[in-house]
Coordinates of C-alpha atoms and ligand atoms in Angstrom, one line a residue:
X179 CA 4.0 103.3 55.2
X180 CA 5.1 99.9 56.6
X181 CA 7.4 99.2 53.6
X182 CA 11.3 99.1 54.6
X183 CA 13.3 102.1 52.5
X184 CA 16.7 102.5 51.7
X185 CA 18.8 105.4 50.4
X186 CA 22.2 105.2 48.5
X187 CA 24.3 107.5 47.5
X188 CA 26.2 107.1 44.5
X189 CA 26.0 104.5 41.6
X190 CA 28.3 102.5 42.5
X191 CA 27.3 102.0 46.4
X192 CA 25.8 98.8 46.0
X193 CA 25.7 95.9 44.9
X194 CA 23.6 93.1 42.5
X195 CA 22.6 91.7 45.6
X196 CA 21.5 94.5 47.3
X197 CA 19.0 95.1 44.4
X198 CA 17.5 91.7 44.2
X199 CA 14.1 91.3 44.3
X200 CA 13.3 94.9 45.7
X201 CA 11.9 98.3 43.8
X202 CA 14.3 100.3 42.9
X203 CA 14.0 104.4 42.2
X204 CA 17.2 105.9 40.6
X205 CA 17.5 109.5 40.7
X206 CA 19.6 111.6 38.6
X207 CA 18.4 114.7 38.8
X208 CA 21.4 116.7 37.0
X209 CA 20.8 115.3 34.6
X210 CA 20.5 111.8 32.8
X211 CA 17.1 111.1 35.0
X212 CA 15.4 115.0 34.5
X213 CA 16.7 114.3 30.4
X214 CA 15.4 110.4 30.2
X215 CA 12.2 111.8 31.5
X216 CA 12.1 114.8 28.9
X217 CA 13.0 112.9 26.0
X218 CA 9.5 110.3 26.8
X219 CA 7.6 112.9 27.3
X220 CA 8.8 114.3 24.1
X221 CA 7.6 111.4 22.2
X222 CA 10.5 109.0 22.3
X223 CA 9.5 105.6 21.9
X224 CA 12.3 104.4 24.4
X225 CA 15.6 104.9 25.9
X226 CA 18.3 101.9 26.0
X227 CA 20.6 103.0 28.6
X228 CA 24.6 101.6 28.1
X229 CA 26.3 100.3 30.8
X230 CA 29.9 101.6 31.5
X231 CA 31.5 99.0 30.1
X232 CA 30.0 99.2 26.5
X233 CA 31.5 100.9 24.1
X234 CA 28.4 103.2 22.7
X235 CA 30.8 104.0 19.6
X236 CA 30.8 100.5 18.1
X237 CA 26.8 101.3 17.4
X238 CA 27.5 104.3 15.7
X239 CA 27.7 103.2 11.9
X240 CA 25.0 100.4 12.6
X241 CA 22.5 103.3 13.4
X242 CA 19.7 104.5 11.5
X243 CA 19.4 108.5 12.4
X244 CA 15.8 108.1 11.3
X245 CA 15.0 105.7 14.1
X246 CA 17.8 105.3 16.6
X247 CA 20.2 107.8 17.7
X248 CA 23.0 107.7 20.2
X249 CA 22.9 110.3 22.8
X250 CA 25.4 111.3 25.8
X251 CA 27.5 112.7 27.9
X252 CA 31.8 112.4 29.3
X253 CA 31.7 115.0 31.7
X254 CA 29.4 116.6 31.3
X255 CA 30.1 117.1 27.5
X256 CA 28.4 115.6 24.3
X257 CA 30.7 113.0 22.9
X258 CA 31.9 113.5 19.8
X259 CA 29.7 112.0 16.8
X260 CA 27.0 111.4 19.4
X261 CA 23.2 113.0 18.0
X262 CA 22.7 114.8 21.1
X263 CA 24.3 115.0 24.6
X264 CA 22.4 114.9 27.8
X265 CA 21.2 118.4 28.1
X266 CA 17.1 117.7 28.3
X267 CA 16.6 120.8 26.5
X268 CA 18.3 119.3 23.3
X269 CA 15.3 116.3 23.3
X270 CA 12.8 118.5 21.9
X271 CA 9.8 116.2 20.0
X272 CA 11.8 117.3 16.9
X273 CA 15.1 115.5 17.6
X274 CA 13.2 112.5 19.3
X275 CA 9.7 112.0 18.3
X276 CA 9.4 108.3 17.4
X277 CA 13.0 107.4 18.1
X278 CA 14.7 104.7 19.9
X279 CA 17.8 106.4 22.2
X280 CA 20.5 104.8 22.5
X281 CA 22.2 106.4 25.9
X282 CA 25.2 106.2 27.9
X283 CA 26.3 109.0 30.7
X284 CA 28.7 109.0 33.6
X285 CA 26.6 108.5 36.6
X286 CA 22.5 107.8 35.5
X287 CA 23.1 105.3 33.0
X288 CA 25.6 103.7 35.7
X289 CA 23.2 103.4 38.7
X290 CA 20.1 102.5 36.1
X291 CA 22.2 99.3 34.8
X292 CA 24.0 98.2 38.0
X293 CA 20.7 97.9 39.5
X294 CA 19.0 95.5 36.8
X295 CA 18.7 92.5 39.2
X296 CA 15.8 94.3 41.0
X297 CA 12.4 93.7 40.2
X298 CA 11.3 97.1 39.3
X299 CA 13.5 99.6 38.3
X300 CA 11.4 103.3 38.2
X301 CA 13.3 106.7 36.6
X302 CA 13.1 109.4 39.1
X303 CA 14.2 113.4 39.4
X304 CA 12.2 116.4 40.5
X305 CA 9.9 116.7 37.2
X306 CA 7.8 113.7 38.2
X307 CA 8.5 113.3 42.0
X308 CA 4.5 113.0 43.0
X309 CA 3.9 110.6 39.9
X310 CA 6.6 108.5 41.6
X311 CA 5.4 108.3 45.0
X312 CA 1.9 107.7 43.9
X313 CA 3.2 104.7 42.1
X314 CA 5.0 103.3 45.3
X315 CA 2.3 103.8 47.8
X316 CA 0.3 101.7 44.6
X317 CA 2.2 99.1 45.0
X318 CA 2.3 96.9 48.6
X319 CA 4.8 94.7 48.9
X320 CA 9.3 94.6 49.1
X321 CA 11.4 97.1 50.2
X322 CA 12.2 100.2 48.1
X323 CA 15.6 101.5 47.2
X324 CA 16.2 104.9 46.3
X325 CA 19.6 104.8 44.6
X326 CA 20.9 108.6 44.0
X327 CA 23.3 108.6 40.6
X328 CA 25.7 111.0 42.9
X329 CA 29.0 112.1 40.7
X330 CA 31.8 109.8 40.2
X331 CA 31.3 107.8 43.3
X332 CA 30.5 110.7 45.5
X333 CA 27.0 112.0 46.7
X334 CA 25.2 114.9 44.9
X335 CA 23.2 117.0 47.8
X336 CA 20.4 117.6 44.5
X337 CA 20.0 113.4 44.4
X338 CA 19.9 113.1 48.0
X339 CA 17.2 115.9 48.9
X340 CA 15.0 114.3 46.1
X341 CA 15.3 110.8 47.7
X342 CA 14.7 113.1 50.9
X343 CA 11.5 114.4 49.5
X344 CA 10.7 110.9 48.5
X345 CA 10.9 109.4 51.9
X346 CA 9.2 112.4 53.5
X347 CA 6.0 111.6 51.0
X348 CA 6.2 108.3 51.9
X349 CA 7.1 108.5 55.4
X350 CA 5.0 111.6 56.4
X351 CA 6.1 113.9 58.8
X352 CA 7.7 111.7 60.9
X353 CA 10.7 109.2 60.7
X354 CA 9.5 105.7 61.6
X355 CA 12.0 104.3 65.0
X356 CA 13.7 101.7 62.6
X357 CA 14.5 104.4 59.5
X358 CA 18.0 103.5 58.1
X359 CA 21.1 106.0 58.8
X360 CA 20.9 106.1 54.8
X361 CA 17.2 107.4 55.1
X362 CA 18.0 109.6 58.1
X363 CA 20.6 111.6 56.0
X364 CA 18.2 112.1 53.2
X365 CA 15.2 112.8 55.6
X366 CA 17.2 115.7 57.1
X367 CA 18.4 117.1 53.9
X368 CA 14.8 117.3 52.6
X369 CA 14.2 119.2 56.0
X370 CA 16.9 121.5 55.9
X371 CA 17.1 122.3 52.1
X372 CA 13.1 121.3 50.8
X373 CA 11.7 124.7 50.5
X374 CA 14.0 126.5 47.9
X375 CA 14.4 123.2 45.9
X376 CA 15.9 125.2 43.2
X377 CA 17.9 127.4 45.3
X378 CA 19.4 124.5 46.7
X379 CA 20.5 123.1 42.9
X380 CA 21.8 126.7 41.8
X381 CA 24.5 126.2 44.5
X382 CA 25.6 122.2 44.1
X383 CA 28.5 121.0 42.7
X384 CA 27.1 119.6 39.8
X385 CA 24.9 123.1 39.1
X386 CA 28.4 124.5 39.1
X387 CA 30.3 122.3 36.6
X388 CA 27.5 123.0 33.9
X389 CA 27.5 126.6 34.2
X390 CA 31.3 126.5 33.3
X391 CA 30.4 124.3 30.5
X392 CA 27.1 126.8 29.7
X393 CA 24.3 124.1 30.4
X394 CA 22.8 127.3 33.2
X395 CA 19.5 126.7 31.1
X396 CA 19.2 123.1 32.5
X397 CA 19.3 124.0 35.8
X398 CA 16.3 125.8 36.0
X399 CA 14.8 123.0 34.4
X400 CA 15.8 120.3 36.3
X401 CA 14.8 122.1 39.4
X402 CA 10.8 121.8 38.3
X403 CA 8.7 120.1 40.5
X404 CA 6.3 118.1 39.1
X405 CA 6.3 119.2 35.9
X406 CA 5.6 115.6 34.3
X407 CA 3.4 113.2 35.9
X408 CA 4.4 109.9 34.2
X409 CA 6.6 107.8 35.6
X410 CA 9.5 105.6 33.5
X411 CA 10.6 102.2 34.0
X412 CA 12.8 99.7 32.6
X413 CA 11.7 96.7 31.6
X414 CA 14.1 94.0 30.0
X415 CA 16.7 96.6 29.0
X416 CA 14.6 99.2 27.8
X417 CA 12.9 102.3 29.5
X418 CA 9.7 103.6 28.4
X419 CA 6.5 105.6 30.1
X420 CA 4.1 103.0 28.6
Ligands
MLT195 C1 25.5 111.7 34.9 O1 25.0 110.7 34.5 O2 26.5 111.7 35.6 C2 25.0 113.1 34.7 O3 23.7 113.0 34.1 C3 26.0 114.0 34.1 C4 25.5 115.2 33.3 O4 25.0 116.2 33.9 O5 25.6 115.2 32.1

């Protein structure tokens, strides 16, 4: 893989020019990017992610529940008069089939629309982590950022082991001489943690928040490898699998 990499670790650790003109991966894995990719495969028709700055509530009363709804989380919680919050296992192909999502959470949402300069923006968590590596190594040119959601400005070991297991498909088994510090730290995580992927989510931060909020359901989920193997990307605002 001669292609230059890059790991960061939260959504706010970079900037509009670090983006430009490169690919960018951003992970989420608990749980905007695991529920994104749930809610396609589920038969949305696409998911408009809100920057922080927009007020998602001023769409409310403009929405039609037959054809967009407004999903997402503050803290991990639904927000009040919001369809559903950000728990994948509430985008079942009833709620969402056919439906335009309208989606704002803390950290996913963040990193997805900070990093809009780029020139490809692909939606990555464990569920489709082979689908996404196949369609790097498809493509051959600029460097690739993988951009981990992280919590409120700090890292989130779950993001950084999947950009870890990213870089170790891509890299193979050994780091090339040049490999950023950012890449190193992911690299070793993926070594040290990559065999019980979801023993290693059971015990994060994040894991621990939603079991106090009784989200323990997602965690399993989230911890799935490969469960999907399609691959979402956003393109002029809007993320879809097509
Ligand atoms: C986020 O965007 O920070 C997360 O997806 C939060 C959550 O688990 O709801």
């Amino acid at each position: 893989m001669k292609r230059e990499i890059d790991v960061y670790s939260s959504s706010i650790s970079f900037s509009e020019q670090d983006v430009r003109d490169k690919t960018v991966v951003v992970i989420d894995v608990l749980r905007a990017c695991s529920t994104i990719q749930t809610a396609l495969e589920n038969g949305a028709n696409s998911i408009i992610p809100l920057a922080e700055n927009d007020d998602a509530g001023r769409y409310t009363r403009y929405l039609d529940p037959g054809s967009v709804i407004l999903c997402g989380e503050k803290e991990g919680k639904k927000v009040e008069g919001y369809k559903l919050g950000n728990s994948p296992l509430e985008f079942t192909s009833e709620e969402v089939s056919g439906k335009t999502i309208l989606f704002k959470t803390s950290n996913g949402t963040r990193a997805i629309t900070r990093s809009s300069g780029a020139r490809r923006i692909l939606i990555g968590s464990f569920l489709n982590i082979s689908a996404l590596v196949e369609t790097l190594l498809s493509e051959d040119e600029g460097e690739i950022l993988l951009i981990c959601s992280g919590w409120n400005s700090r890292l989130s070991i779950e993001d950084m082991v999947c950009a870890g297991a990213i870089t170790h498909k891509l890299c193979g088994h050994q780091l090339p001489y040049e490999a950023t510090d950012g890449v190193k730290v992911a690299y070793g995580l993926f070594e040290k943690f990559g065999d019980d992927i979801p023993a290693l989510i059971r015990e994060c931060n994040h894991a621990k928040r939603l079991r106090e909020l009784g989200n323990e359901e997602d965690i399993a989920y989230c911890s799935q490898v490969d469960l999907y193997s399609s691959v979402p990307a956003l393109r002029e605002g809007v993320i879809s699998i097509r």
